[in-house]
Amino acid sequence: MNIILLGPPGAGKGTQAQRLVERRGMRQLSTGDMLRAAVKAGTPVGLEAKAVMERGELVSDEIVSRLIDAELTAMGADTGAIFDGYPRTEAQAQALDEILAAHGRKLDYVIELDVNEDALVERITGRFTCANCGEGYNDDYKRPAQLGVCDRCGSTEFKRRPDDNEQTVRTRMAEYRAKTAPILPIYEARGIVHQINGMAEIDQVTQAIETILAG
Ligand code: ADP
Ligand code: ZN
């Protein structure tokens, strides 16, 4: 199975992708995570992407499509793929069609997380993750049960993304509206788009996704 999770920054794509990985043994292909890893490792891609990401703008289509292709090549042919944060432009949507075909895969579902943008800024500027296991938290909605200790792995190290500040978030939202939202009609024409309410509780969103995938 190959699915795209679509929605503006902070809609919860990463959280839901992680759950699908745990429940279904699928693989999360997050171009944001891949780019952050490249920045951290100081690779040529990372050096090129760093400043662009800090401004909240989009990295070049060639770079992200290459990352996705490499990741699919490294995966088992029967492992399902969850595309998270990709495609983000019409050119990337076209590239994905070609890449999937080259890997003998086809797109089954595009799941759009419907959200209220005003609430998103608060969600994003309040979010942080465990530096050890990557579990996501939020100052307002999901604090660790014991202050300063990860619920999942017990680590006491947390981190925040440098692009999760208000100004960069506004740019990321604008990029989403201008470049990413316009790819929806491509998939609507194929009848594979399902919209769900991304403002519901995390578990309810997961349930809604499971219902779609079971259909
Ligand atoms: P979010 O969805 O919360 O904005 P991501 O982790 O998906 O965050 O992406 C962070 C940043 O990485 C983006 O703002 C952009 O600069 C870059 N990026 C990630 N995926 C892509 C992509 N498919 N195309 C272009 N740039 C990307
Ligand atoms: Zn942890």
CSV table of C-alpha atoms and ligand atoms in Angstrom, one decimal, residues 130-135 137 150-155 157-158, ligand 2:
chain,number,residue,atom,x,y,z
A,130,CYS,CA,12.2,13.5,22.5
A,131,ALA,CA,15.9,13.8,21.4
A,132,ASN,CA,16.3,10.1,21.8
A,133,CYS,CA,13.2,8.3,20.4
A,134,GLY,CA,11.5,11.1,18.5
A,135,GLU,CA,8.2,10.9,20.4
A,137,TYR,CA,5.0,16.5,22.6
A,150,CYS,CA,9.9,11.1,27.9
A,151,ASP,CA,6.8,8.8,28.4
A,152,ARG,CA,8.1,6.4,25.8
A,153,CYS,CA,11.8,5.9,26.5
A,154,GLY,CA,12.6,7.8,29.8
A,155,SER,CA,15.1,10.2,28.1
A,157,GLU,CA,16.7,15.3,26.4
A,158,PHE,CA,14.2,17.1,24.2
B,2,ZN,ZN,11.8,9.2,24.1
